[in-house]
Coordinates of C-alpha atoms and ligand atoms in Angstrom, one line a residue:
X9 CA 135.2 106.4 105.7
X10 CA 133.5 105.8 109.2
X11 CA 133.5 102.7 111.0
X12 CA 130.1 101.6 109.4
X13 CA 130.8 102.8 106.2
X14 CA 133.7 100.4 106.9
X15 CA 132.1 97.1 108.2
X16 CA 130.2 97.6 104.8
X17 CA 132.5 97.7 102.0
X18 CA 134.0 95.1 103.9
X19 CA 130.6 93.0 103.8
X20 CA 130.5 94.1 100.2
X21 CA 133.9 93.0 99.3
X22 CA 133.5 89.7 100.7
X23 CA 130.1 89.3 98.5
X24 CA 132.1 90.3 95.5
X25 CA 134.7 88.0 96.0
X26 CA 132.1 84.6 96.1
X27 CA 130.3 85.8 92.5
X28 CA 131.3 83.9 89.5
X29 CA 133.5 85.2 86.9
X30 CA 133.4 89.4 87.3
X31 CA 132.1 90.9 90.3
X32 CA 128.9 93.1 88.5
X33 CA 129.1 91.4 85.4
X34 CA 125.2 91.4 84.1
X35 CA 123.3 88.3 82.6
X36 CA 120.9 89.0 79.8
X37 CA 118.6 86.3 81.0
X38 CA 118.3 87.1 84.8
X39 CA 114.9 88.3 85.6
X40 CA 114.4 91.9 86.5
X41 CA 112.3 92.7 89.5
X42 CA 109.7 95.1 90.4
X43 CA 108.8 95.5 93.7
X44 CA 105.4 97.0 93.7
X45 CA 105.0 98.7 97.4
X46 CA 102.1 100.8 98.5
X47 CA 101.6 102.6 101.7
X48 CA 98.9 101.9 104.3
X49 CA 97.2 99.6 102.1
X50 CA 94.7 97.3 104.5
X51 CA 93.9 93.9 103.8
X52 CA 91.0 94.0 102.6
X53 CA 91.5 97.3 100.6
X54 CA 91.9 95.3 97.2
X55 CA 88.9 93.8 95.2
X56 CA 90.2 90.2 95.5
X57 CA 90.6 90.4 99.0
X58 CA 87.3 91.1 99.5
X59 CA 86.3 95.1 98.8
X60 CA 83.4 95.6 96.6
X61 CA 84.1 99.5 97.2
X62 CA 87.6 100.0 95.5
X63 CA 87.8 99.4 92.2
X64 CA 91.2 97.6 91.7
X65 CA 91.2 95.8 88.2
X66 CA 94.8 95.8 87.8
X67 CA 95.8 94.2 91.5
X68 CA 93.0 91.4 90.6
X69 CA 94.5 90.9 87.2
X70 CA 98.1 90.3 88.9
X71 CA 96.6 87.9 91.1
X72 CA 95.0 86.0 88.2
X73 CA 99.2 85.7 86.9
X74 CA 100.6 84.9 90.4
X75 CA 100.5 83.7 93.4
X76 CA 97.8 85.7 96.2
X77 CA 99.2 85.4 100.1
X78 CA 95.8 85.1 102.2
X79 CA 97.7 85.6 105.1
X80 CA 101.0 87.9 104.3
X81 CA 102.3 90.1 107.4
X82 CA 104.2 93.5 107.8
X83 CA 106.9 93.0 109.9
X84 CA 105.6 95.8 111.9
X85 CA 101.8 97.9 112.0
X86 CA 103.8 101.2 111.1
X87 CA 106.2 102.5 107.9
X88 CA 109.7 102.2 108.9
X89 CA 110.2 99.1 110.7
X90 CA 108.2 96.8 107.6
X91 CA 110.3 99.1 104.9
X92 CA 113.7 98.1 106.9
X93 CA 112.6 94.3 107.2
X94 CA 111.8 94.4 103.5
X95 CA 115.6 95.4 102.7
X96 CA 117.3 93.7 104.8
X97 CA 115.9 90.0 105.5
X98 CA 115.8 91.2 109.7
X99 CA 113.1 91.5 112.0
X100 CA 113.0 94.8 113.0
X101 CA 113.4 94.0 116.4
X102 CA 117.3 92.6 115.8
X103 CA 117.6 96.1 113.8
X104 CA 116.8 98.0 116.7
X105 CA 114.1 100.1 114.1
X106 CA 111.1 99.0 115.6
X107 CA 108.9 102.0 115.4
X108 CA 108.5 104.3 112.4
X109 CA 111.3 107.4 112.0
X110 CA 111.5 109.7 114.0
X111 CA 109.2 108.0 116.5
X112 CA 106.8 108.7 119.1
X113 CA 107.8 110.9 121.7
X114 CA 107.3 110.8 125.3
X115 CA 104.7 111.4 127.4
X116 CA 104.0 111.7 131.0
X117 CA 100.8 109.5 131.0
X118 CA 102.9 106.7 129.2
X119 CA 103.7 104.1 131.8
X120 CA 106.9 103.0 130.0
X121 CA 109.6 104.6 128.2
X122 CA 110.5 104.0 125.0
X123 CA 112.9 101.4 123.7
X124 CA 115.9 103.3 122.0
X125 CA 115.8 103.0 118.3
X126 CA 118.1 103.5 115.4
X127 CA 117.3 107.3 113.5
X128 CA 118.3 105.2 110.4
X129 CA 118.9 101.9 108.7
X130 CA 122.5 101.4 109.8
X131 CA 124.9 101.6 106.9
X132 CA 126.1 98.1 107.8
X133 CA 123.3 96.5 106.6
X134 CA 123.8 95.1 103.4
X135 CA 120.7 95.3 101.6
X136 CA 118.6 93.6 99.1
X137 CA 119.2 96.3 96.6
X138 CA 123.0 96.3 97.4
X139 CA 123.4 92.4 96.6
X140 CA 121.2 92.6 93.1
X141 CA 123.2 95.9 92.3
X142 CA 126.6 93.3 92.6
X143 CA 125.0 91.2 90.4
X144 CA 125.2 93.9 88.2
X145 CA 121.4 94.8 88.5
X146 CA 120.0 98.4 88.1
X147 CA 118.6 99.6 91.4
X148 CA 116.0 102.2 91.5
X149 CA 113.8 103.6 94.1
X150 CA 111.3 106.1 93.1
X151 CA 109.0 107.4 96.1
X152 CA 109.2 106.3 99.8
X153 CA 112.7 105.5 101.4
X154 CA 111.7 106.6 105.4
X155 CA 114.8 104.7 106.1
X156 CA 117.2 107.6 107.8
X157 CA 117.8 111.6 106.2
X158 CA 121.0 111.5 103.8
X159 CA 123.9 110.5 103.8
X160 CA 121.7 107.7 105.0
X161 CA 119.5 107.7 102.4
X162 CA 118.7 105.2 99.6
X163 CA 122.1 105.9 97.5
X164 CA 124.2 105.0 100.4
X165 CA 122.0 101.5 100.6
X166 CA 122.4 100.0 97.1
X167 CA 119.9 102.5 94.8
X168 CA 121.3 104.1 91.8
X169 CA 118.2 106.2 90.8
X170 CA 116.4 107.8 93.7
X171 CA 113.6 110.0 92.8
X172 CA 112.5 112.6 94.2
X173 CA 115.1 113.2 96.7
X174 CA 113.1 113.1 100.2
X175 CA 113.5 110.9 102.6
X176 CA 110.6 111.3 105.2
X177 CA 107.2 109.2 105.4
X178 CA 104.8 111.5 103.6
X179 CA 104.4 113.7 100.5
X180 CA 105.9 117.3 101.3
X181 CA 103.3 118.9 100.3
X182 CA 100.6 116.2 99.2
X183 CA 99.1 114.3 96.0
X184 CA 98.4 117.6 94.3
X185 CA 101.4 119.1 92.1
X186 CA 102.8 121.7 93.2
X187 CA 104.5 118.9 95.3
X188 CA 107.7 120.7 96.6
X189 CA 109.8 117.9 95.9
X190 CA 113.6 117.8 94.5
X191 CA 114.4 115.6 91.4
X192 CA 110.6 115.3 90.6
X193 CA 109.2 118.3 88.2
X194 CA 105.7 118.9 88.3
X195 CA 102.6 121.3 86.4
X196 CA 99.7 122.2 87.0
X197 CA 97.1 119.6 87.6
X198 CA 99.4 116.7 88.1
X199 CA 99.1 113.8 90.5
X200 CA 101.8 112.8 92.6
X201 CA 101.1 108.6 91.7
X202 CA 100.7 109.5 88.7
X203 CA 104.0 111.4 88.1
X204 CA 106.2 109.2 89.9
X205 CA 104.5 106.7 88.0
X206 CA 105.9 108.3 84.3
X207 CA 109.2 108.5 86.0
X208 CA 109.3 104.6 87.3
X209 CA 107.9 103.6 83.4
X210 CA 111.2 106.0 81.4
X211 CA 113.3 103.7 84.0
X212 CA 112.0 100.6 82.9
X213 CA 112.3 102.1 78.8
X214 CA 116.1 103.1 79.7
X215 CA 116.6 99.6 81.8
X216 CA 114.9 97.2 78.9
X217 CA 117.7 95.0 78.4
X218 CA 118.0 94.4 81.7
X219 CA 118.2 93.5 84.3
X220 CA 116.8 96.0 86.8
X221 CA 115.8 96.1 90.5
X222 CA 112.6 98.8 90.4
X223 CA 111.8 99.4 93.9
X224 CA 108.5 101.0 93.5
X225 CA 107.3 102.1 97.0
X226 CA 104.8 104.8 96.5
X227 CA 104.1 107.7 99.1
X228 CA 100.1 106.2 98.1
X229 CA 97.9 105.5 99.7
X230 CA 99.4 107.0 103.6
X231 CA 97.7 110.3 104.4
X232 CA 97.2 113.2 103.7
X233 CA 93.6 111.3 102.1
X234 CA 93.9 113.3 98.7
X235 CA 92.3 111.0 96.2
X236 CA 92.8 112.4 92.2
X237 CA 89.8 113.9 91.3
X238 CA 88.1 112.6 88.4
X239 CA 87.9 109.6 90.4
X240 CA 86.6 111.2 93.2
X241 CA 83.7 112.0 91.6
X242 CA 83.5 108.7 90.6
X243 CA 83.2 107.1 93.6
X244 CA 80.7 110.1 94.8
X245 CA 78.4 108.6 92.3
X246 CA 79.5 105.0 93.0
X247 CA 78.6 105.8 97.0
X248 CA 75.4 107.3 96.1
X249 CA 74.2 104.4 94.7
X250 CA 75.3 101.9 96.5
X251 CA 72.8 100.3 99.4
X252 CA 73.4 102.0 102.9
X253 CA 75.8 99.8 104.7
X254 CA 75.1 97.9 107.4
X255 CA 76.4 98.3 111.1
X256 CA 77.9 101.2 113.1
X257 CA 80.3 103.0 111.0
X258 CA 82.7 103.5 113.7
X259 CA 83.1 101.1 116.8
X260 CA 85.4 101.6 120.1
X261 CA 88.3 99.9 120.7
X262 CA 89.6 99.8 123.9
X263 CA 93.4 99.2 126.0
X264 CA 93.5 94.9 126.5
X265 CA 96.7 95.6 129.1
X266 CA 94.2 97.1 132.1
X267 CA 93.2 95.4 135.1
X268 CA 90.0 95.4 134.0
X269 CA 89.9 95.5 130.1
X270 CA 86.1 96.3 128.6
X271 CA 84.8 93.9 126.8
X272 CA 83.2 93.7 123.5
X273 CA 79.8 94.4 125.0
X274 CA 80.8 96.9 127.0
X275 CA 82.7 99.1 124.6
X276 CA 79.3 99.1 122.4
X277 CA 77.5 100.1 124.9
X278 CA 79.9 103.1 125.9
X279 CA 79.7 104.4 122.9
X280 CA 76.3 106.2 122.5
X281 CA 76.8 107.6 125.8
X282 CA 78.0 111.4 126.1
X283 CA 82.0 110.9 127.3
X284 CA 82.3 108.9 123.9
X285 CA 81.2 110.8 121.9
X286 CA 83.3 112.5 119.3
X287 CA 86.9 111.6 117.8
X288 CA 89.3 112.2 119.9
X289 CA 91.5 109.9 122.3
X290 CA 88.7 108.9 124.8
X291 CA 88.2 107.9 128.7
X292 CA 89.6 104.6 129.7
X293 CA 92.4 104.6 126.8
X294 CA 89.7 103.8 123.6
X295 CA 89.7 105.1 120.4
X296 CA 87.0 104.6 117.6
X297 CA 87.7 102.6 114.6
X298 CA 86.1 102.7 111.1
X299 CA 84.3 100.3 109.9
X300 CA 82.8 101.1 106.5
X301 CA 84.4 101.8 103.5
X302 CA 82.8 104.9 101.7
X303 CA 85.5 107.4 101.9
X304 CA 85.6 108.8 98.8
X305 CA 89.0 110.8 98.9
X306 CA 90.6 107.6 99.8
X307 CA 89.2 105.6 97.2
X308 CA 90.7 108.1 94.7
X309 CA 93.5 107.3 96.1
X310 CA 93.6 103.8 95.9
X311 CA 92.2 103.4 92.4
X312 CA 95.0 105.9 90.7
X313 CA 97.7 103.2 92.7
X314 CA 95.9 100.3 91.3
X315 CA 96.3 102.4 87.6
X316 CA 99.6 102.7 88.5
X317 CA 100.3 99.1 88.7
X318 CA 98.2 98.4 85.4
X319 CA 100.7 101.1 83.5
X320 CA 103.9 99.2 84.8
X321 CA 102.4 96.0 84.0
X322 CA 101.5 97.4 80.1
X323 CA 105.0 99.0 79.7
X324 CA 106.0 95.2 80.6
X325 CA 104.2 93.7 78.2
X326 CA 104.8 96.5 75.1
X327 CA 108.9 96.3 75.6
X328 CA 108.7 92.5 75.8
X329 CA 110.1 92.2 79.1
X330 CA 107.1 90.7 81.0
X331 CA 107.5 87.3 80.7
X332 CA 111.1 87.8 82.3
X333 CA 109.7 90.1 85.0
X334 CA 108.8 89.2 88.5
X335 CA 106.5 91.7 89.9
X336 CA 105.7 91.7 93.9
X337 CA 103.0 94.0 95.3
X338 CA 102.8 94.5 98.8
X339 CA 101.8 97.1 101.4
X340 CA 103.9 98.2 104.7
X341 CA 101.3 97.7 107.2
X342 CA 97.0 97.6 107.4
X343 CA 95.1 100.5 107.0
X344 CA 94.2 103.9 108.6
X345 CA 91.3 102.8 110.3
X346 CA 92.3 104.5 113.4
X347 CA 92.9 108.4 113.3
X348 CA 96.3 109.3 114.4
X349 CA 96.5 110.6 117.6
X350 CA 100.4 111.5 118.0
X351 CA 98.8 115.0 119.5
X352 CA 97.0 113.4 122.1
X353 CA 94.9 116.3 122.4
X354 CA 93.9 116.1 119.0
X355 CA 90.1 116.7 118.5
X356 CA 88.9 115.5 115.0
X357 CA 85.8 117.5 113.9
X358 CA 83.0 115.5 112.6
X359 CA 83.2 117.3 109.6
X360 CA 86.2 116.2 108.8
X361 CA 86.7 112.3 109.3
X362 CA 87.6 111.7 105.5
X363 CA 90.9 113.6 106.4
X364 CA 91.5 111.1 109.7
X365 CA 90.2 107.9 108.9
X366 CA 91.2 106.8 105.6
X367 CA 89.3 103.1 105.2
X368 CA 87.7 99.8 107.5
X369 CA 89.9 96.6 107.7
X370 CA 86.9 94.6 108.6
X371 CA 86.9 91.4 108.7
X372 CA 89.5 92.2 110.2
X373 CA 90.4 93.8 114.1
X374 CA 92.0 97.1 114.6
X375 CA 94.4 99.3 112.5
X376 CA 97.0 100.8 111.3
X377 CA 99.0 100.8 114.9
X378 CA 97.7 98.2 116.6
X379 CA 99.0 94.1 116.5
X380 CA 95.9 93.0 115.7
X381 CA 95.1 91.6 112.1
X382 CA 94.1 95.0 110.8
X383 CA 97.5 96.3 111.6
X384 CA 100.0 93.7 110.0
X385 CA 98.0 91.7 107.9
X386 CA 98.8 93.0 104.8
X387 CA 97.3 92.1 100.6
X388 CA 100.3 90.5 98.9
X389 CA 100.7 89.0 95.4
X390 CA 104.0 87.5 93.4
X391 CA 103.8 87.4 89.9
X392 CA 107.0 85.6 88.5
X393 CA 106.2 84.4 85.0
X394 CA 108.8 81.7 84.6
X395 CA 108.7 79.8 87.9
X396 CA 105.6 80.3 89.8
X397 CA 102.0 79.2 90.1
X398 CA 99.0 81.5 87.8
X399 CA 96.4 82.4 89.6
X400 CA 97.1 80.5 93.1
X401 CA 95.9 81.1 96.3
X402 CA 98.5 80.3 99.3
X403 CA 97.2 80.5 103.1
X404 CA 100.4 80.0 104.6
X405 CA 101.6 82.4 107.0
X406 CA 104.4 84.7 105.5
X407 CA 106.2 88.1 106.4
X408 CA 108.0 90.7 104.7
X409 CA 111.6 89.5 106.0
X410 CA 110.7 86.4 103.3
X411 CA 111.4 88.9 100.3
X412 CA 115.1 88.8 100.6
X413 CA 115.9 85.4 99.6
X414 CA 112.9 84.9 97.9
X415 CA 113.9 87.1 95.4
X416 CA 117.9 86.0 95.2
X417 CA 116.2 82.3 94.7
X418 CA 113.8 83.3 92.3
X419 CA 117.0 85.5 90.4
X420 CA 118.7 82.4 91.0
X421 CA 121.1 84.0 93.0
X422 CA 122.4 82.0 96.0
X423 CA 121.1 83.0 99.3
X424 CA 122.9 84.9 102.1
X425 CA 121.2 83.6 105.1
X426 CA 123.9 85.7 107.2
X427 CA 122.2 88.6 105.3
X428 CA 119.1 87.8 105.9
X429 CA 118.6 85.7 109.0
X430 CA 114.7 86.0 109.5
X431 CA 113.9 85.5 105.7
X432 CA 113.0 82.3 104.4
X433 CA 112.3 81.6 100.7
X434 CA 108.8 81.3 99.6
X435 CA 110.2 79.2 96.1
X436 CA 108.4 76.3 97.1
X437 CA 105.3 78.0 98.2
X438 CA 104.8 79.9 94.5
X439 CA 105.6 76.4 92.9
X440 CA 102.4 75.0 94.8
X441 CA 103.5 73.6 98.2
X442 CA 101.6 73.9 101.2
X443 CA 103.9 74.4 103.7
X444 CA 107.1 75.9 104.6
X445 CA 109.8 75.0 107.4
X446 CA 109.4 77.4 109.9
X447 CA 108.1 76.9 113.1
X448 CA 106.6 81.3 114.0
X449 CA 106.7 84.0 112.9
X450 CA 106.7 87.5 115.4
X451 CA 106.6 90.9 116.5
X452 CA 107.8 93.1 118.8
X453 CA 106.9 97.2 119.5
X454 CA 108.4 98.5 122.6
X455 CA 106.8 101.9 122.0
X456 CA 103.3 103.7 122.3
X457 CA 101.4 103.4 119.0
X458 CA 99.8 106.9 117.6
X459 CA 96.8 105.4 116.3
X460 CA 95.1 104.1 119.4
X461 CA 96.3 104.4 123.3
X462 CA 96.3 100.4 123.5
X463 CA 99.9 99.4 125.4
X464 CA 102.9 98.3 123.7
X465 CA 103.5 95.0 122.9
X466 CA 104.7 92.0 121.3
X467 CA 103.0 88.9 118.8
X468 CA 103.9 85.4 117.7
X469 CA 102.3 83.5 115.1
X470 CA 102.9 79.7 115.2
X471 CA 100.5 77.7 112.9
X472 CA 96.8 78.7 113.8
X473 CA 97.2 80.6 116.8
X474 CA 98.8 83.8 117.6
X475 CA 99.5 85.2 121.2
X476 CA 99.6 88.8 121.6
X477 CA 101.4 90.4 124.7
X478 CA 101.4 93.4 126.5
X479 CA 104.4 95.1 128.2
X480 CA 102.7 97.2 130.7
X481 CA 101.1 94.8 132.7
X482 CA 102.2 91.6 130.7
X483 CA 98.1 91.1 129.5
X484 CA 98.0 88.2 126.9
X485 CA 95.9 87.3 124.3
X486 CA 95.6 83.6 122.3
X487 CA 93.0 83.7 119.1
X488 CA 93.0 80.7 116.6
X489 CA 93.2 82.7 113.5
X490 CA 91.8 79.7 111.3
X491 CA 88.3 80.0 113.3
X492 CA 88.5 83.6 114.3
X493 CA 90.6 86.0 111.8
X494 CA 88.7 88.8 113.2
X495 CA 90.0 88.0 116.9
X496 CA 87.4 88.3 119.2
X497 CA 87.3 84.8 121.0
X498 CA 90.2 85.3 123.7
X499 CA 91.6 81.8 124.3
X500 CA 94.4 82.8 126.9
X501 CA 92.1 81.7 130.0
X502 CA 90.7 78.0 128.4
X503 CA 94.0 77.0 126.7
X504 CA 96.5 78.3 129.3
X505 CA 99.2 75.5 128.1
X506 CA 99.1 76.9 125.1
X507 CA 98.9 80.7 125.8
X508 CA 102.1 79.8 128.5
X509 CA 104.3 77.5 125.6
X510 CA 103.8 80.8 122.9
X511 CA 104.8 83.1 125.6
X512 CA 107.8 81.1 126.1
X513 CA 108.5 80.9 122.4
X514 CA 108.2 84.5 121.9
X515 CA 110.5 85.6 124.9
X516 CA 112.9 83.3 123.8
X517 CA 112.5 84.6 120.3
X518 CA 113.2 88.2 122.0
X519 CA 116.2 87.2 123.6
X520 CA 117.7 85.5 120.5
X521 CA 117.4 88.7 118.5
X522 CA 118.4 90.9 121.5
X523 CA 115.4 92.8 121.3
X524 CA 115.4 95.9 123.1
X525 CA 112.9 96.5 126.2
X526 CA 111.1 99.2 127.6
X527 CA 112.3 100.8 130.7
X528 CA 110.0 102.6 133.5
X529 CA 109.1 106.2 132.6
X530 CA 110.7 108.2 135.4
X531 CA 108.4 111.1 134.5
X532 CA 105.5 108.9 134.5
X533 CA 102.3 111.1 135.7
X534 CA 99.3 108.9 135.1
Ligands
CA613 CA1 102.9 102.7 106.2

């Protein structure tokens, strides 16, 4: 046993020791929870947040039994940090996992270096599945861990069941079977959603009596863009029909953190002229961004998900288990709006932008990447049959280090605020409340993002307004979200009080967490 492995069985044995009566003893009537997790899923990806391109009957229906989150946030814009928070209760900036595993790497034209982060989540960590597993829940992951290559892997965090075994942020070898993966058998024809999906419904058949902890987080809808293909041709036919939509279908996006940042007007006027053209990391740091939805590949993949939800939710119901079955579905960060660009060099051919650019966050700014809306605002619904609202709508700002304790209180398990120090139980908001006590809500990425060349930075939420900063040249932004969700009324320059009280907030916020900082880049050759 190592030191960590250590420090956790001791964390573990002193968890064991507060239960009542016998450590892992199982109650019939605790609820069992499915948490419902999808990958790269934007905001407004989901028919009742807004799409009338995806087709997602079966997200819409679970909002019509729960509780929809207007304004939910990933703890970070990429996989790993949000996936970590999500376990754990922690901001991924007290973690030290603040980019997505293994990371970026360095580059001479990058300014900063690259805060240090943790390869995976630290085995001290006790996690949510590791607490409902005590209280003698079965714990099963099936799909997406991107939390650390074994022995760090999901079995050494709390899971039981982890199917297939493979621990990195994308399919091996994509959506269509043969998929190369261990524990997951496959034939000809089959679908990766589809098939982890039959494996996720025998668990719930073996787990009936309960209760179970069905950690759901599906490789869907993150790249490679492979939609299945009957519904491909669906939405062929559904594109085809549908009236040409309006406005450019990709727009620039530019670096805020320059001396001289373009604005709005300029970067739209840039972009018929010949050094913008094409897709490809551009001059003065910009990038394009997508802005219709119409890929059809894509929406394949999005609609076989949304099935995917609809046949967990009908296994539910036929065993007689739903009413006693809390079901969460969330995604990890906005979507793909933004190609990835970890190749810097990489040249995107205009023949193939289905494969780069999976969706549009509009209303929303910006993408998967960036700390604008489009990057952590996130779809995000709570179904839990016995305790919380039907078919509510809450607009109070919440992030994925809530889901901790919110679903120990909704288990009625007591909370473990030492577990989960940046969590705070959204009880009262599913019971029809309008507020909760917390004052902000941040983030912090001391890295270079891959899908756009914007500078590192950091965010705060408090009420209305959020202040973004940058750490290059310590650029800030204020927008009140309540009048401007899609962020493009800079307030920083008329409210300077306020811009100066959020930075203070969000440094001292940094320092209480002991955030890690970017150092100069000693190579740095701009
Ligand atoms: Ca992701």
């Amino acid at each position: 046993m190592n030191r960590r492995e250590f420090l956790k069985s001791m964390a573990l044995g002193a968890l064991a020791a507060t239960l009542p009566g016998a450590a892992g003893g199982r109650s019939k009537s605790a609820p069992n929870v499915v948490f419902f997790l999808v990958d790269d899923l934007g905001w407004s990806d989901v028919g009742c947040y807004g799409s009338s391109f995806y087709d997602t009957p079966n997200i819409d229906a679970l909002a019509q039994d729960g509780v929809r989150f207007t304004d939910a946030y990933a703890a970070c814009h990429v996989c790993s940090p949000t996936r970590a928070s999500i376990l754990t209760g922690k901001y991924p900036a007290r973690l030290h996992l603040t980019d997505w595993l293994p990371g970026r790497r360095e580059f001479p034209f990058q300014k900063l270096k690259n805060a240090e982060i943790h390869q995976y989540l630290p085995l001290e960590e006790v996690t949510l599945a590791e607490v409902l597993k005590r209280h003698g829940y079965s714990t099963a992951i099936f799909g997406k861990w991107h939390l650390g290559e074994e022995p760090n892997g999901p079995n050494a965090q709390g899971f039981d069941v982890q199917i297939p075994k493979w621990n990195k942020g994308w399919p091996k070898a994509g959506y269509h079977a043969p998929f190369e993966l261990n524990g997951l058998e496959d034939a000809e024809g089959d679908y990766l959603t589809d098939r982890l999906t039959d494996e996720a419904l025998s668990f719930i058949e073996r787990n009936k009596d309960g209760p179970f902890f069905l950690y759901f987080s599906h490789f869907a809808v993150h790249d490679p863009i492979e939609g299945r293909s009957d519904l491909v041709n669906e939405y062929k036919e559904k594109l085809s029909e549908m009236p040409r939509q309006k406005g450019a279908p990709y727009i620039l996006e530019g670096n805020p953190d320059t001396e001289t940042p373009l604005s709005r007007e300029e970067l739209d006027a840039l972009v018929g002229e010949e050094p913008y053209e094409g897709y490809r990391v551009l001059p003065n740091q910009t990038v394009k961004i997508k802005q219709h939805q119409d890929n059809v590949q894509f929406a394949g993949m999005v609609e076989s998900m949304d099935e995917s939800l609809g046949r967990v939710c009908a296994k539910l119901e036929d065993l007689g288990i739903a009413d006693n079955t809390i079901v969460i579905f969330f995604s990890d960060n906005g979507g793909m709006s933004a190609a990835n660009f970890g190749d810097p060099g990489r040249v995107v051919p205009a023949t193939e932008l289905d494969r780069a650019y999976s969706t549009s966050n509009l209303p929303l700014r910006g993408a998967k990447g960036w700390l604008y809306e489009g990057g952590i605002r996130v779809p995000m619904i709570i179904k839990w049959p016995r305790g919380g609202n039907h078919g509510t709508v809450c607009d109070v700002p919440v992030i994925s280090t809530d889901f901790f304790p919110t679903i120990l209180d909704m288990a009625g398990l007591p909370l473990r605020p030492e577990h989960h120090p940046d969590g705070v139980s959204l009880v009262p908001l599913l019971k029809g409340e309008k507020k909760l006590e917390r004052d902000a809500i941040y983030w912090h990425f001391p890295h270079y993002s891959n899908h756009g060349m914007q500078s590192p930075g950091g965010a705060i939420r408090s009420g209305d307004y959020k202040l973004l900063e940058y750490y290059e040249n310590g650029t800030v932004q204020l927008f009140n979200l309540r009048e401007d969700f899609g962020e493009q009324n800079d307030l920083s320059r008329s409210q300077p009080k306020r811009a100066a009280e959020l930075r203070a907030k969000l440094h001292a916020w940094r320092d209480d967490v002991s955030a890690r900082m970017m150092s100069p880049n000693p190579d740095y050759a701009p």
